[in-house]
Structure formats: C-alpha cells, structure tokens
C-alpha cells in the first residue's frame, strides 16, 4: 500500500532505525507480528497474523569478522565460481551452461536461490518476497525473448513479427493506487488535487522522457536500452551519470514537490535510494529504457506471476540445476597463478571450504562485493545510500465491507512497492 503526502519530506530512516521501528532486531530473520505496533495484542488489528522475513543476516553478518571463521578443511575445483544466486548469478550460470561450460559452482548464502526475487507460498497462493513484475521487453532483446519462450510466457509470434504473450502472465491493469491529499487515485503519478503548475511540470518531464526514449547516440545505439550495456556510450548521454537526478531536475526547472516525490519513489523502487543519490542517467534510464512492444499488449503492460519474478528464477535455476551450493557464504576472494581462490563458509556444517577456479563471477550486492574485493582497483569506493523496504503480501478471506480507513500521514518510503488491490 502506498500513500503520498507531498507536503512532507519523504521519511527516510536508516537501516537500523527502520529495523527498530518494525520491531526487527538486526539478527532477526523470522518474526511474529506481535512485534509490529499496529498488530500488537489488544489493538484493533491484533487478529492479523503473519511473519516478517528478511535475507539471512545471521550468515551474512559473518562477513564482518572473516578472521573468526574456521580454516578450510576441503577444496573444490571448478572452471568458474559464481558468488550470489540472485537473478544475475543464475542468469550467468545458465549462460555458461548454454555455452558448454558445465563445470561451474554457484555459492549462495541463503537456503534458496532467488535473492531479491525470492518467493513464499501459503495455503492460498504463492507470493513474492521482492521483485514481482517484468516490464514488457523490447522485441530487440532477443535473448530475453528466447528465455520467455522457454518459460511459456511467449506463446507465438504475430505476422508482423511481434511476440504474443501468454494472457495468464500479462497484467494489463496493475491497479496501482496512491493515497494523496486525502483521497485514493488510480496510478502512481500524482493527479488528485495537484495544482495546474505542478501538472504542467509533470507533463513536461514525461515529454522529456519520451524524447530520451527515441534518442540515439552518434554510435547509432539507442540512448537508453535494456540490457544497460546495449545503451549508447555517447558522451552527451553518459555525462548524465556524473550528476544526480535531483541536480538534473533542479537545473531543468523541475521544482514541483509532487513530481519530486514521484521520482524519489521511482528511484527507491529501482535503486533503493532517493533521486539525490541516483545519477541522472540511471533515473532517466528507469523510464526511457522501457520500449516493450507486443501483439497482444500495450507497452506499459507488465508480466507478472503469483510468485513474482521467482517464476523466472525457478526457470533459470532448472536450466542449470547442478553445482548450486546453498547456505554457503563466500567471504574471501584471492587471485592466484591458476585463477582465483574463494573461501566459503557452510552455515550448516560450520566448515570452511576452498573453491579453486579459473574465474570468479561476483553477482553480489555492491556492499558485499566491496568486502570481498577490498583492494580491487576497478571498484569505485562506495558511498551508497540505501532505502529500507518492505513487501507486504496480504491474504484476505473476503472483500472489506466498510470503507478503508484513511492512511493520512503514511508515506511510501518504507514500502517502495504499492500493493495491488
Ligand atoms: C523490494 C524490491 C522490489 C523489486 N521489484 C522489482 C520488480 O518488480 N521487477 C524487477 O524487474 N526488479 C525489481 N526489483 C529489482 C530486482 O529485484 C533486482 O534487480 C534483482 O532481483 C537483483 O538480482 P541480483 O542477482 O543482481 O541481486 P540479488 O537479488 O540481491 O542477489 C544477490 C544474491 O547474492 C547472495 N549473496 C550475497 N552475499 C553473498 C556472499 N558473500 N556469498 C554468497 N552469496 C551471497 C544473496 O543472498 C542473494 O541471493 C526489486 C527490488 C526490490 C528490493
């Protein structure tokens, strides 16, 4: 559920403060709802049952003190070792598999692969713990289209060459809603009660985005593409990576609080931080790279599944299923004459193993990568700012009979993804 009160600065707690407010200890993994204030015993919502779940911090935090982990007791050998079993690590593993590279090990600290695209299931349905939709792909992204064919998400091709999507996987109307100025409105771009001058700025911003969507660099490439490395390297666009989106907006006269709120929301949604800490290039890419076309869908439609993007994770996993080591934390990476040596801690057996490989591929979040490769000359020192997030999945036994209570004063900053109703 997302609500905007544009007269307030977005509430931006630090990670520890956020965990504290939510009742999550930093070591907390799976917690009872009683810890959440609104569901506390005796409150009107005490009947709501549920759990809070996060990534495996207990294992992850061992990275802070690697010297306390045991010495290696056995050695595994592979051509390539992949660290991290999110979408990136699994995609790399599938790609290697397709290209004849079968001697690959993937280390994943959690019990299951998936990372931010993990999912759960209850007696009613599967549900996502994080990423839950894929924007309709650009038909030129043939690699992604081929994968979607394999998963049954694309069922055919129209006479004009456009993909035909499985209607069960298409969401034509995500029913995203925003609570703004005391009302619910459809869609996430502020409209309800928004003054004319702000509306004009919002329209001007989206016209600018449309221009960027069509723009091409001197290298003949589109300015903004998915995958990112297919984007133009033309300096006129790449220089946008050197300033923040917030500064870019200020330079171009985008002062509307409503627009700024919306763009902060989008940056948190995609990059986990605000427009002040997102480059203008990345902020514009969020919008201008979306060029999906299909025979049976609008370009703004999305693909989604009950388990969210875990549907894709599961297909990636199955396509190269061997050599995945769960509950295994990589904590040291070292170059050797023969390639690379990785130390990894098995959280079940409490052993350390050494993996020797020709190459290592780090598909970890940047704050982890920096710990694994502290002296790497290629790594830009991290000054990342991150916004905490919560994904809420509600199972209801019927439609509400009374009007929904007003949520005035709630901001979306702790809930980057609005709940589709
Ligand atoms: C709340 C939220 C909603 C999102 N919604 C969408 C959406 O709807 N659509 C969309 O396309 N994208 C969405 N995203 C973005 C999307 O989730 C990510 O871009 C994508 O899942 C990231 O994949 P990844 O493999 O790069 O990283 P991650 O998913 O972070 O995977 C990294 C993996 O590495 C593991 N790991 C970390 N350190 C170690 C270590 N030392 N040793 C071993 N393993 C380690 C982690 O456990 C994790 O499994 C969302 C993100 C969030 C946070």
Coordinates of C-alpha atoms and ligand atoms in Angstrom, one line a residue, residues 63 83-89 107-110 112 114-117 130-135 269-270 309 328-331 363-365 368 372 389 391 416-417, ligand 1:
X63 CA 31.4 -11.2 6.6
X83 CA 29.1 -15.9 -5.9
X84 CA 25.4 -15.0 -5.4
X85 CA 22.3 -16.8 -6.5
X86 CA 20.0 -14.0 -7.4
X87 CA 18.8 -13.3 -10.9
X88 CA 22.2 -12.1 -12.0
X89 CA 24.1 -15.1 -10.7
X107 CA 27.7 -20.2 -3.9
X108 CA 24.6 -18.8 -2.2
X109 CA 24.4 -17.7 1.4
X110 CA 20.7 -18.3 1.7
X112 CA 17.4 -21.0 -1.5
X114 CA 16.5 -16.0 -5.7
X115 CA 17.8 -13.1 -3.7
X116 CA 15.6 -10.1 -4.2
X117 CA 13.3 -12.3 -6.4
X130 CA 10.5 -8.9 -3.5
X131 CA 10.6 -8.3 -7.3
X132 CA 7.3 -9.2 -8.8
X133 CA 7.0 -7.9 -12.3
X134 CA 8.9 -7.7 -15.6
X135 CA 8.2 -4.7 -17.8
X269 CA 11.8 1.3 -6.3
X270 CA 14.5 0.6 -8.8
X309 CA 9.9 -12.9 -10.5
X328 CA 27.3 -21.1 1.7
X329 CA 28.8 -17.7 2.3
X330 CA 31.8 -16.6 0.2
X331 CA 34.0 -14.5 2.5
X363 CA 26.9 -11.4 -8.5
X364 CA 26.6 -9.9 -5.1
X365 CA 25.2 -6.6 -3.9
X368 CA 29.2 -7.3 -0.3
X372 CA 35.1 -9.5 -0.9
X389 CA 11.9 -1.6 2.1
X391 CA 6.9 -6.0 0.6
X416 CA 8.6 1.1 -2.1
X417 CA 6.1 -1.2 -3.9
Ligands
LIG1 C1 11.5 -4.6 -2.9 C2 12.1 -4.8 -4.3 C3 11.2 -4.9 -5.4 C4 11.7 -5.0 -6.7 N1 10.8 -5.2 -7.7 C5 11.2 -5.4 -8.9 C6 10.3 -5.7 -9.9 O1 9.1 -5.8 -9.7 N2 10.8 -6.0 -11.2 C7 12.1 -6.0 -11.4 O2 12.5 -6.3 -12.6 N3 13.0 -5.8 -10.5 C8 12.6 -5.5 -9.2 N4 13.5 -5.3 -8.2 C9 14.9 -5.3 -8.6 C10 15.3 -6.8 -8.7 O3 14.9 -7.5 -7.5 C11 16.8 -6.9 -8.7 O4 17.2 -6.1 -9.8 C12 17.2 -8.3 -8.9 O5 16.5 -9.3 -8.3 C13 18.6 -8.3 -8.4 O6 19.2 -9.5 -8.7 P1 20.7 -9.7 -8.4 O7 21.0 -11.1 -8.7 O8 21.6 -8.7 -9.0 O9 20.9 -9.4 -6.8 P2 20.2 -10.1 -5.5 O10 18.8 -10.5 -5.8 O11 20.5 -9.2 -4.4 O12 21.0 -11.4 -5.3 C14 22.3 -11.5 -4.7 C15 22.4 -12.8 -4.1 O13 23.7 -13.0 -3.6 C16 23.6 -13.6 -2.3 N5 24.8 -13.3 -1.6 C17 25.2 -12.0 -1.1 N6 26.4 -12.1 -0.5 C18 26.8 -13.3 -0.6 C19 28.0 -14.0 -0.3 N7 29.0 -13.3 0.4 N8 28.2 -15.3 -0.6 C20 27.2 -16.0 -1.2 N9 26.0 -15.4 -1.6 C21 25.9 -14.1 -1.3 C22 22.3 -13.1 -1.7 O14 21.8 -13.9 -0.7 C23 21.4 -13.1 -2.9 O15 20.8 -14.3 -3.1 C24 13.1 -5.1 -6.9 C25 13.9 -5.0 -5.8 C26 13.5 -4.8 -4.6 C27 14.4 -4.7 -3.4

